[in-house]
PDB file of C-alpha atoms and ligand atoms in Angstrom:
ATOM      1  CA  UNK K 120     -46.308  40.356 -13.770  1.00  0.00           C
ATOM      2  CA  UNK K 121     -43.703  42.192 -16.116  1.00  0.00           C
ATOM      3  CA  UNK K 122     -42.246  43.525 -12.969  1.00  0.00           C
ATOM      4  CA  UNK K 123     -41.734  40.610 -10.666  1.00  0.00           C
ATOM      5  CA  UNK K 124     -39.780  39.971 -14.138  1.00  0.00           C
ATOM      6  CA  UNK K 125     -38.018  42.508 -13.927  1.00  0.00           C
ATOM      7  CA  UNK K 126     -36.716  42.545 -10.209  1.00  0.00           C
ATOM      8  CA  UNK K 127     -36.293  38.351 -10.909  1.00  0.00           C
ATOM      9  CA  UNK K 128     -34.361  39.185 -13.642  1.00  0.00           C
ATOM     10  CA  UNK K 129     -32.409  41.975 -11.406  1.00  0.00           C
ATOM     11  CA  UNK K 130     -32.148  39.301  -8.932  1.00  0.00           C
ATOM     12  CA  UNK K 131     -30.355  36.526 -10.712  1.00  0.00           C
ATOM     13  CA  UNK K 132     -27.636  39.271 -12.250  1.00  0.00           C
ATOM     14  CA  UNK K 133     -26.681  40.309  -8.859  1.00  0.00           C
ATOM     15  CA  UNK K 134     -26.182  37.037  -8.201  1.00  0.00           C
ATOM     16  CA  UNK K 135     -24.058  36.395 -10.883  1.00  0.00           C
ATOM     17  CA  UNK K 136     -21.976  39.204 -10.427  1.00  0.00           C
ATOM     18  CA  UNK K 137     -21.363  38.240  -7.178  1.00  0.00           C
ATOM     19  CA  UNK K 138     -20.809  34.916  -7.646  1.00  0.00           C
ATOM     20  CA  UNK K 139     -18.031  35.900  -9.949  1.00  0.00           C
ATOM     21  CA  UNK K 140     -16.700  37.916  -7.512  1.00  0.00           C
ATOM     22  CA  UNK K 141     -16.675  34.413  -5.797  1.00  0.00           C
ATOM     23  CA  UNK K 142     -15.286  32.775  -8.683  1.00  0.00           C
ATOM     24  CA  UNK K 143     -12.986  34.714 -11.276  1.00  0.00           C
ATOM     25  CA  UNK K 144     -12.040  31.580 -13.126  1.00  0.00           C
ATOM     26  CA  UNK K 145     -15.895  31.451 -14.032  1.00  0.00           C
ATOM     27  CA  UNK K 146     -16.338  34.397 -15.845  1.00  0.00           C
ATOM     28  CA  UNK K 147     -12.991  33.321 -17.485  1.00  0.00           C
ATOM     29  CA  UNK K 148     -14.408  30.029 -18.555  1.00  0.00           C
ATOM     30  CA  UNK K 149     -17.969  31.611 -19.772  1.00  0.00           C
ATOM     31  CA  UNK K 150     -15.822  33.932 -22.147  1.00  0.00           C
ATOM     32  CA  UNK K 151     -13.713  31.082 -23.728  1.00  0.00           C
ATOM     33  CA  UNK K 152     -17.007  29.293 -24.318  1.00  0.00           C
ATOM     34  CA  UNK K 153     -18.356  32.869 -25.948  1.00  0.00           C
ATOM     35  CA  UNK K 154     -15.298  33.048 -27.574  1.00  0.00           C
ATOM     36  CA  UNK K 155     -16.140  29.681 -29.263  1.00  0.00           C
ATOM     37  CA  UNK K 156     -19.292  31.005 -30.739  1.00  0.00           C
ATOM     38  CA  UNK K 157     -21.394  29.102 -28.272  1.00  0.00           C
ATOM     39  CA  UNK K 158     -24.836  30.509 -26.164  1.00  0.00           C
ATOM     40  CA  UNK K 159     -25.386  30.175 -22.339  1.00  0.00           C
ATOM     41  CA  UNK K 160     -28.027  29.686 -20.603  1.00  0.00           C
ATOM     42  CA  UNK K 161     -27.710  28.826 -17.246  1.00  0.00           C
ATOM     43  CA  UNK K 162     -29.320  25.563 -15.888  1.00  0.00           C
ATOM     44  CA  UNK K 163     -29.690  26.110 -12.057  1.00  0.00           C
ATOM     45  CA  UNK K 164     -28.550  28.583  -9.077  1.00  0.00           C
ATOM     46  CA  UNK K 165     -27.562  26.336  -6.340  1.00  0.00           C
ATOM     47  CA  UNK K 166     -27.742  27.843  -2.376  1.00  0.00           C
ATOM     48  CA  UNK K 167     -26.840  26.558   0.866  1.00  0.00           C
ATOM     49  CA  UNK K 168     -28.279  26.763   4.216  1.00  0.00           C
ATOM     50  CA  UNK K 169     -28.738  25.291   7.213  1.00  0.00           C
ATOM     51  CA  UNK K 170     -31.796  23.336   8.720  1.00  0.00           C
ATOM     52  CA  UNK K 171     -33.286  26.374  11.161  1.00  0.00           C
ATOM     53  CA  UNK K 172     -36.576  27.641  12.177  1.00  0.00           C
ATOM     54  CA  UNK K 173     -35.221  31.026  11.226  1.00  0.00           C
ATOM     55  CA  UNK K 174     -33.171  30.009   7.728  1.00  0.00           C
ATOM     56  CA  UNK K 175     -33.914  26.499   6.127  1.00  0.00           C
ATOM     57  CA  UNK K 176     -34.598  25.726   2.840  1.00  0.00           C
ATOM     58  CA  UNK K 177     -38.136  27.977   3.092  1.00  0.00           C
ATOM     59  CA  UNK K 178     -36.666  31.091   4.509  1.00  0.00           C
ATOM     60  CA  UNK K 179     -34.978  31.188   0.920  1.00  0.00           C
ATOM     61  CA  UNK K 180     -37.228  29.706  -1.151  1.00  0.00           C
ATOM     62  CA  UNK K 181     -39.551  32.460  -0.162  1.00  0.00           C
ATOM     63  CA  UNK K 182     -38.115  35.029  -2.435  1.00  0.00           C
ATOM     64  CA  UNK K 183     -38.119  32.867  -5.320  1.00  0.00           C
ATOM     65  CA  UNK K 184     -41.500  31.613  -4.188  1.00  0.00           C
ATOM     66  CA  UNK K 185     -42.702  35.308  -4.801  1.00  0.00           C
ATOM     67  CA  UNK K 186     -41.211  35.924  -8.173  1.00  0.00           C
ATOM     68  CA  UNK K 187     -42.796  32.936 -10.186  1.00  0.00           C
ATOM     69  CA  UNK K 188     -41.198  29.342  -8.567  1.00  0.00           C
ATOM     70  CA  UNK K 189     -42.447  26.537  -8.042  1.00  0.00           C
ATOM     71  CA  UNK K 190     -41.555  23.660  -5.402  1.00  0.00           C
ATOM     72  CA  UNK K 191     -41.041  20.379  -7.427  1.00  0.00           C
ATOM     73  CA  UNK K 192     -38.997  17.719  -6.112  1.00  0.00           C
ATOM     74  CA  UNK K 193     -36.460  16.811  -2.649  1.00  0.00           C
ATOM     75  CA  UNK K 194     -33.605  14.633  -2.398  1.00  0.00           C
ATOM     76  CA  UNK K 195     -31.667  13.165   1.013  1.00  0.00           C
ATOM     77  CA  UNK K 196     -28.086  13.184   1.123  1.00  0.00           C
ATOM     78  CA  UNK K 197     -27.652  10.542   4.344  1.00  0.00           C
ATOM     79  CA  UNK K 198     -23.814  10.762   4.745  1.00  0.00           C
ATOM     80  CA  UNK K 199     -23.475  14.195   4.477  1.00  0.00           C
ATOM     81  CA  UNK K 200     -26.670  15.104   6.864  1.00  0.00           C
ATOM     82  CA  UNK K 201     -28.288  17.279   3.929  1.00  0.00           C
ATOM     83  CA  UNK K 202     -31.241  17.822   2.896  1.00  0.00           C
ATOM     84  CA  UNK K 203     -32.324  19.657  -0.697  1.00  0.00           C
ATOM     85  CA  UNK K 204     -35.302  21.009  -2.651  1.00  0.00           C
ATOM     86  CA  UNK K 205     -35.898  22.354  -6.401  1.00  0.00           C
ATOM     87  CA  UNK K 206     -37.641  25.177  -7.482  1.00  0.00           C
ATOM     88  CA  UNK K 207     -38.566  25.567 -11.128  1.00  0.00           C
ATOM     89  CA  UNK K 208     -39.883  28.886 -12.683  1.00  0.00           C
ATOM     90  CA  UNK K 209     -43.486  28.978 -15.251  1.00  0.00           C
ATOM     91  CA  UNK K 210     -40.746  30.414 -17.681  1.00  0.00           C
ATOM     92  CA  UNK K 211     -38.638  27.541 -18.814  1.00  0.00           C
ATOM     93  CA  UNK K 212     -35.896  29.670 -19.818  1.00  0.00           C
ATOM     94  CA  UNK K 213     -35.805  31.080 -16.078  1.00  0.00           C
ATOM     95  CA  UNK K 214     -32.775  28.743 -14.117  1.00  0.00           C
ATOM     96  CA  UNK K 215     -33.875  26.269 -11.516  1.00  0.00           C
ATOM     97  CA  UNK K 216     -33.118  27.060  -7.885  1.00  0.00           C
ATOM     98  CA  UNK K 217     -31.857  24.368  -5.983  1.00  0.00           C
ATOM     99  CA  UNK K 218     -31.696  24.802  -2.380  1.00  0.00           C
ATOM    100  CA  UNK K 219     -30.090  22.607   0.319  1.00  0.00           C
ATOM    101  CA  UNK K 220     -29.508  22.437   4.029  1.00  0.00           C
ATOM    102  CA  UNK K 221     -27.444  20.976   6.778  1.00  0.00           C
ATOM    103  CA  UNK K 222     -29.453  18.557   8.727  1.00  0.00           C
ATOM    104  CA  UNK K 223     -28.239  20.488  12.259  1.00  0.00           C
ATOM    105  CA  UNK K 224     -30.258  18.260  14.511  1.00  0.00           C
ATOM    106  CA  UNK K 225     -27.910  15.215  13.222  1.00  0.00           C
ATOM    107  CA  UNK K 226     -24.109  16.958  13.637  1.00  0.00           C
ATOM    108  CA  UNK K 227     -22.229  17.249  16.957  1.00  0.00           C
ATOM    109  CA  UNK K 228     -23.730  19.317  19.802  1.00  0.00           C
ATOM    110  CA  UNK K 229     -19.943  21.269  19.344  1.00  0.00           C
ATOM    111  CA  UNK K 230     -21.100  21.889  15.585  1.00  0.00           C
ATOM    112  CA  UNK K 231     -24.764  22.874  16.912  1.00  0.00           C
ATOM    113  CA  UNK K 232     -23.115  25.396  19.164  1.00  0.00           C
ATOM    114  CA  UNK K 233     -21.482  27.382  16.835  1.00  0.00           C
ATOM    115  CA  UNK K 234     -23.646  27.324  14.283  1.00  0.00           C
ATOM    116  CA  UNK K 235     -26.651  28.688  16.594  1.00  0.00           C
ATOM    117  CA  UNK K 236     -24.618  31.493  17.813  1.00  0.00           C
ATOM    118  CA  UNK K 237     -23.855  32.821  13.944  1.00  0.00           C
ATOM    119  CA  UNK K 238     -27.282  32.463  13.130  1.00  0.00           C
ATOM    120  CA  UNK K 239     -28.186  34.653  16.666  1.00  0.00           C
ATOM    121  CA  UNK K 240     -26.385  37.650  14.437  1.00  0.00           C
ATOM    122  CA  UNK K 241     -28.164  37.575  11.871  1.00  0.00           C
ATOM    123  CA  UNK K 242     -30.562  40.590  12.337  1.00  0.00           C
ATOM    124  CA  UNK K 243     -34.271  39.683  10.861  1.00  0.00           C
ATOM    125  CA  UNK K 244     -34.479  42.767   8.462  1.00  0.00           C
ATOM    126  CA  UNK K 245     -31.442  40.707   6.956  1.00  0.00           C
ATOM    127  CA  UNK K 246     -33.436  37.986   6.316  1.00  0.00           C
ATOM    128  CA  UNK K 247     -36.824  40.005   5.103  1.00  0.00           C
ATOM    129  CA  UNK K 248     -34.285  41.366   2.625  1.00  0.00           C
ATOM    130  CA  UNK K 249     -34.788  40.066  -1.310  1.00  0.00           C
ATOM    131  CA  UNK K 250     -31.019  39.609  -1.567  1.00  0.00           C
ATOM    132  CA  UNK K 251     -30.829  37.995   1.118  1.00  0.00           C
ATOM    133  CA  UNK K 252     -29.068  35.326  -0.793  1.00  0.00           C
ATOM    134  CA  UNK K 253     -26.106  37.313  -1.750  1.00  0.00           C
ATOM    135  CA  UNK K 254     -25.814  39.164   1.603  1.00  0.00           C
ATOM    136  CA  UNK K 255     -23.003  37.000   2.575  1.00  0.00           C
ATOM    137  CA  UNK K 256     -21.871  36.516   6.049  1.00  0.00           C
ATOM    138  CA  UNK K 257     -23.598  38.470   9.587  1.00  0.00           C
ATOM    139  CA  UNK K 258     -20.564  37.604  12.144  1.00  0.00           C
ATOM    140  CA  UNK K 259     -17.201  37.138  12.358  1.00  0.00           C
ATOM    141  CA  UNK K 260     -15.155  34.010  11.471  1.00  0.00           C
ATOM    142  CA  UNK K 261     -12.342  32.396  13.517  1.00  0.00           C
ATOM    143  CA  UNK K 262      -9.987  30.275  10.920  1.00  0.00           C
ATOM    144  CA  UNK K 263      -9.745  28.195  13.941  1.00  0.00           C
ATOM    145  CA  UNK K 264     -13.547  27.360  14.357  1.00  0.00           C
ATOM    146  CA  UNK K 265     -13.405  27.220  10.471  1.00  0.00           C
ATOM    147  CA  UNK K 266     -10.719  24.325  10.835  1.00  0.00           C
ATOM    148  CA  UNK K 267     -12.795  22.131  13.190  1.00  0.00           C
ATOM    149  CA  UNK K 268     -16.071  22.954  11.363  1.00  0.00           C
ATOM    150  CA  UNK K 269     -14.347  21.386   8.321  1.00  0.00           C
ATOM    151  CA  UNK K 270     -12.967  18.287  10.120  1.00  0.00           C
ATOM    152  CA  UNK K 271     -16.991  17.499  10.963  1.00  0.00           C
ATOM    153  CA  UNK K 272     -18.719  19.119   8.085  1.00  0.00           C
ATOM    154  CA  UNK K 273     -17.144  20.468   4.868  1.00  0.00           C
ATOM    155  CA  UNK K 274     -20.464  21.959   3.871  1.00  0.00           C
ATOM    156  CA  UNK K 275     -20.833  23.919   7.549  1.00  0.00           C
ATOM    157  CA  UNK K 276     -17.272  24.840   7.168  1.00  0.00           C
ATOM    158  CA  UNK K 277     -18.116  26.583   3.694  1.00  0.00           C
ATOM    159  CA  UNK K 278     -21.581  28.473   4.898  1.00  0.00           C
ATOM    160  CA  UNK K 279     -19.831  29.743   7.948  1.00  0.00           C
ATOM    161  CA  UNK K 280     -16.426  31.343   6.008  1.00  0.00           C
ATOM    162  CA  UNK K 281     -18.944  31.848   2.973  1.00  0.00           C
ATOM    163  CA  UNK K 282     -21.964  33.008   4.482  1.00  0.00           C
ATOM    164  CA  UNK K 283     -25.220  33.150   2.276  1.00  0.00           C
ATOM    165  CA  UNK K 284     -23.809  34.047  -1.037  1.00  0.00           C
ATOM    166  CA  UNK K 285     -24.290  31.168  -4.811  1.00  0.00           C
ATOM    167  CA  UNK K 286     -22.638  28.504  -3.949  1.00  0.00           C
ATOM    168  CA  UNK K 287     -22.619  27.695  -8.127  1.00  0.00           C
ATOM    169  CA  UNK K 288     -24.079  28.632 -11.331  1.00  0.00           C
ATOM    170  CA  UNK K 289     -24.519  25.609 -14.104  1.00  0.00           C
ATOM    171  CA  UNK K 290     -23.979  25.573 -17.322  1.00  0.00           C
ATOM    172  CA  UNK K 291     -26.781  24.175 -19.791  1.00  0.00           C
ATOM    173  CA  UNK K 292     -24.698  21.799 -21.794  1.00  0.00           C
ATOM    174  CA  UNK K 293     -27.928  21.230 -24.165  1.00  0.00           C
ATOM    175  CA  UNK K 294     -27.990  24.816 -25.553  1.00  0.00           C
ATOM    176  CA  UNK K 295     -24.267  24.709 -26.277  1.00  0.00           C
ATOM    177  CA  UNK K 296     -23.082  23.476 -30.131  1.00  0.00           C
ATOM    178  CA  UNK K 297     -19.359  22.139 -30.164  1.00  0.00           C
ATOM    179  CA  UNK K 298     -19.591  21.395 -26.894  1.00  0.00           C
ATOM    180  CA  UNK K 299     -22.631  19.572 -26.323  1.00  0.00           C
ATOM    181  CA  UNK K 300     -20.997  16.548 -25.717  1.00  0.00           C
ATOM    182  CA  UNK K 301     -20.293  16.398 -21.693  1.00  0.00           C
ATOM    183  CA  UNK K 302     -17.083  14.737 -22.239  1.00  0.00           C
ATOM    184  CA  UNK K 303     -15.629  16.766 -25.317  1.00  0.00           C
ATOM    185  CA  UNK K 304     -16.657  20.077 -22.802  1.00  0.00           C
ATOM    186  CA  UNK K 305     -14.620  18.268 -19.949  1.00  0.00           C
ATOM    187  CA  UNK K 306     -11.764  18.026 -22.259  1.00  0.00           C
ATOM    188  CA  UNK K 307     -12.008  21.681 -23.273  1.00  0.00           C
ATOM    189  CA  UNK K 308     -12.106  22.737 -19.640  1.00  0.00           C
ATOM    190  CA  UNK K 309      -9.071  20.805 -18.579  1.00  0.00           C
ATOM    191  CA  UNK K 310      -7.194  21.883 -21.380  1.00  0.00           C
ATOM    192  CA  UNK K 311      -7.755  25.440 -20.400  1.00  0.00           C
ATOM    193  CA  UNK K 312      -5.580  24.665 -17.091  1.00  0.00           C
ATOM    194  CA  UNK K 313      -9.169  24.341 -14.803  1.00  0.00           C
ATOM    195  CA  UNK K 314      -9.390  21.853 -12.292  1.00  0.00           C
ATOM    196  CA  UNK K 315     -12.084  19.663 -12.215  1.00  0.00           C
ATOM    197  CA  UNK K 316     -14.009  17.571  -9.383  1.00  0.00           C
ATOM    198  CA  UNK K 317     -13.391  14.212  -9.980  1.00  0.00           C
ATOM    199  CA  UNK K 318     -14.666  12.520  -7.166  1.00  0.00           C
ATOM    200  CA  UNK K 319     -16.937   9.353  -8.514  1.00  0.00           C
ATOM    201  CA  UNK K 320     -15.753  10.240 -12.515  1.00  0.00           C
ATOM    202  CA  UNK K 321     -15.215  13.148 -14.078  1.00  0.00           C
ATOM    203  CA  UNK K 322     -18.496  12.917 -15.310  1.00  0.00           C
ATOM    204  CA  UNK K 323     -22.043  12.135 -12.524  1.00  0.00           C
ATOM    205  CA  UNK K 324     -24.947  10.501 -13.662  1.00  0.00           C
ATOM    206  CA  UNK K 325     -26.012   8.932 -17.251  1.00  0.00           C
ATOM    207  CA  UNK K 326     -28.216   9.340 -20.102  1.00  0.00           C
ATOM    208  CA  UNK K 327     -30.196   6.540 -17.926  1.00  0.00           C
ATOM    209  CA  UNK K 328     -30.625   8.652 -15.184  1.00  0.00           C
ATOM    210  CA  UNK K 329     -31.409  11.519 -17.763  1.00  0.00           C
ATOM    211  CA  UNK K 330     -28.886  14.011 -16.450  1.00  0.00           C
ATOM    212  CA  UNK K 331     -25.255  13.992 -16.473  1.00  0.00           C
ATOM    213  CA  UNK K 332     -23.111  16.611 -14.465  1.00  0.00           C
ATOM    214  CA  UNK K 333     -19.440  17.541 -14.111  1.00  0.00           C
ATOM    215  CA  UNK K 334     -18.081  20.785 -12.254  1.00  0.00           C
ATOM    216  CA  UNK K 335     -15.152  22.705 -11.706  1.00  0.00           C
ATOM    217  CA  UNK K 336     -13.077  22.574  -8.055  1.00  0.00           C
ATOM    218  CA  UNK K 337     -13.607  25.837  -6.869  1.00  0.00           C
ATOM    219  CA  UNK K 338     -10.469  27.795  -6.637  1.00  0.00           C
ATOM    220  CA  UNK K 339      -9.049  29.194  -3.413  1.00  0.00           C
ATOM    221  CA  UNK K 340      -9.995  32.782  -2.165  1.00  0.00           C
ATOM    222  CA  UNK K 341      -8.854  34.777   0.068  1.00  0.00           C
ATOM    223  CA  UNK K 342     -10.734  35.226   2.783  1.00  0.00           C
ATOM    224  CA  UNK K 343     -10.326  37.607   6.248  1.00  0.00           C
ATOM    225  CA  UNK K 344     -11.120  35.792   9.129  1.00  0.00           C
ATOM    226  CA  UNK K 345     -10.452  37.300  12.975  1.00  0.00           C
ATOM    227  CA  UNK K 346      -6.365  35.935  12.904  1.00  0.00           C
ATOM    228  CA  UNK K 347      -5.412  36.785   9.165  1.00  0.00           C
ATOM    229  CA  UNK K 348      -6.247  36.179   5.610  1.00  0.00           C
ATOM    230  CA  UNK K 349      -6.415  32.778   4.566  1.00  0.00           C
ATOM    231  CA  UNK K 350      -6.918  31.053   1.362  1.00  0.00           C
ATOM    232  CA  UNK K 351     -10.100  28.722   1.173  1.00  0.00           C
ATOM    233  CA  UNK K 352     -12.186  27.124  -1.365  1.00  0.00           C
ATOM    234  CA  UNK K 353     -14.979  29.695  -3.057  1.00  0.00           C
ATOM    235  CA  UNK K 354     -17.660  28.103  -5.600  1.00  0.00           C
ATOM    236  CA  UNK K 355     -17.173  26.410  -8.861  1.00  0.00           C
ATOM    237  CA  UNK K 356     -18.920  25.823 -12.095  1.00  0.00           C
ATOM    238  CA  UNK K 357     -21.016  22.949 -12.927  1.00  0.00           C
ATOM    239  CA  UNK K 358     -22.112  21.624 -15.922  1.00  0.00           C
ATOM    240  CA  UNK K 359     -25.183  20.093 -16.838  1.00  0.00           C
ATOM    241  CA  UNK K 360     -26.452  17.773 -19.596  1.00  0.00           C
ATOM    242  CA  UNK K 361     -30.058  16.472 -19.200  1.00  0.00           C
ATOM    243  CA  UNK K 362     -31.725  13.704 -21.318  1.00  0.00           C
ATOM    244  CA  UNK K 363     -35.538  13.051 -22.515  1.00  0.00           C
ATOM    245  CA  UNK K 364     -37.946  11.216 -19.941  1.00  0.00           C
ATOM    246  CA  UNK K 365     -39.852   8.357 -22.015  1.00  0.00           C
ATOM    247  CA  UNK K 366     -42.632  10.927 -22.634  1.00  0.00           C
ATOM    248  CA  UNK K 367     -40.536  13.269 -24.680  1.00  0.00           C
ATOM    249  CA  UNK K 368     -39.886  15.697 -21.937  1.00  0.00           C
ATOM    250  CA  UNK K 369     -37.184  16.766 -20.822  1.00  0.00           C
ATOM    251  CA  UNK K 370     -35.961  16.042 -17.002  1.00  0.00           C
ATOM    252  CA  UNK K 371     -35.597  19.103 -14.830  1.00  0.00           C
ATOM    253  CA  UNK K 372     -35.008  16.967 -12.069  1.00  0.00           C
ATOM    254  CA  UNK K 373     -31.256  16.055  -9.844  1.00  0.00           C
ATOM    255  CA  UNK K 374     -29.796  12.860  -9.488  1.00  0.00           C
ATOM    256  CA  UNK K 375     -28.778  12.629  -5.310  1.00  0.00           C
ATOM    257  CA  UNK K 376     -25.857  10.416  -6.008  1.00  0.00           C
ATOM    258  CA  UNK K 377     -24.603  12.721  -8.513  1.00  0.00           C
ATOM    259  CA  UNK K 378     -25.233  15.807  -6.362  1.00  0.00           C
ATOM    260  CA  UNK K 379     -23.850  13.928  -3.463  1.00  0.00           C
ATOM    261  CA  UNK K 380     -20.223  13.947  -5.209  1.00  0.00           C
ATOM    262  CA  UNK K 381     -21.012  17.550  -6.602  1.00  0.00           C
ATOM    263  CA  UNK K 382     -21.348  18.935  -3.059  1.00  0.00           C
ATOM    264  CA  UNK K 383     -17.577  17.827  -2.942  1.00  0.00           C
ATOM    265  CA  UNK K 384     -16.298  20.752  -5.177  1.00  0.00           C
ATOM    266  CA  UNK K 385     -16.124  22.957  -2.188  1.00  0.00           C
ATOM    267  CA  UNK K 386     -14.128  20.505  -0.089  1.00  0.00           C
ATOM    268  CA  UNK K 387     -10.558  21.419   0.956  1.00  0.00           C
ATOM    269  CA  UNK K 388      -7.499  20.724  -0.940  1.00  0.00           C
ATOM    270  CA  UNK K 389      -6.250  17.214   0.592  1.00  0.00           C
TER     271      UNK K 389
HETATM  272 NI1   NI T 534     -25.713  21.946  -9.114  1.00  0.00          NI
END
């Protein structure tokens, strides 16, 4: 068991390092916080896929699946066609894996097209691989095709420039001191010149609900597509404050409405 610890352990700092690669400003914004004296711990992993027989939700929940996860709860996301799961580990202080996908079978035949021929180059050793979920993208990308992805989908647009890579890391706002207020961390954030997602309120959810989230807007990248290098959204960093259930325990669950506006952080500049 120490093992599968050890490569889980492995696992999640590869992720992280290449989700900063992703995301610069969040390395910049986890040092500020350590510069503040505070601790992270890191609340969930979120990925994205798309409904398939060969890559859905399962296809990368296996690996997780395999190293000490658990399936716990789903949530639909009607208006944007998605679909999600959670994944908890037996060792609390493990981050929760939240996986979602685009409901294909719902979008455009146009959108169904495209998206059928980039998963037809994806080779299956890719898939068998255990990092898999930082292997990024297995064909090429037309900014083009991006464009009119985007116009149907904003979350298809992202997994096909992307490709299968951490969409976003959270931050536990519980273990932090000074900043364990959601609101007071918001403040810090945006004074630090970060942009934040703001769509529904700065801040998702309530102590009702027993979570509330805010995130980042995920900064622009640059990113090499078949005509040129052009500068689209990466991931961002989300913040997460959860609340105790009437029997003392803490949730470990999502809100949907509050993910539903979260999903948003990868959406274009308007
Ligand atoms: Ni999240």
């Amino acid at each position: 068991m120490a093992q599968v610890h050890d490569s889980l352990n492995q696992l999640l700092q590869d992720m992280w390092v290449d989700y900063c690669d992703l995301n610069p400003e969040a390395k910049r914004i986890y040092d500020l916080l350590k510069a503040e004296g505070e601790t992270l711990e890191n609340d969930h992993i979120a990925l994205r896929t798309f409904k398939h027989p060969k890559l859905g939700i399962q296809s990368l929940a296996n690996i997780f699946l395999k190293m000490g996860y658990q399936e716990k709860q789903d949530y639909h996301f009607p208006e944007k066609k998605l679909y999600a799961k959670h994944y908890e580990h037996n060792d609390v202080h493990q981050p929760k894996i939240f996986i979602s996908e685009l409901k294909l079978e719902e979008t455009s035949d146009k959108l169904q097209k495209v998206i059928s021929s980039i998963i037809n180059e994806i080779p299956s050793t890719a898939l068998a691989d255990p990092k898999f979920t930082l292997s990024g993208r297995h064909w090429k990308i037309h900014y083009n095709t991006y464009e009119s992805l985007a116009q149907e989908s904003e979350y298809a647009s992202w997994v096909y420039a992307i490709g299968f890579r951490p969409n976003h890391f959270t931050i536990n706002v519980n273990a932090l001191k000074k900043y364990s207020d959601l609101k007071n961390l918001n403040a810090f954030i945006q004074n630090a010149g970060y942009r934040m997602n703001n769509s529904g309120g700065l801040i998702k959810g309530s102590p009702n609900l027993y979570l509330e989230q805010s995130s980042t807007m995920a900064p622009e990248i640059p990113v090499q597509f078949t005509e040129g290098t052009y500068k689209i959204p990466g991931c961002y960093y989300e913040f997460a404050k959860r609340y105790r259930l009437p029997n003392g325990e803490l949730y470990q669950g999502f809100v949907a409405a509050s993910a539903d506006k979260i999903f948003e952080s990868t959406d274009r500049l308007k």
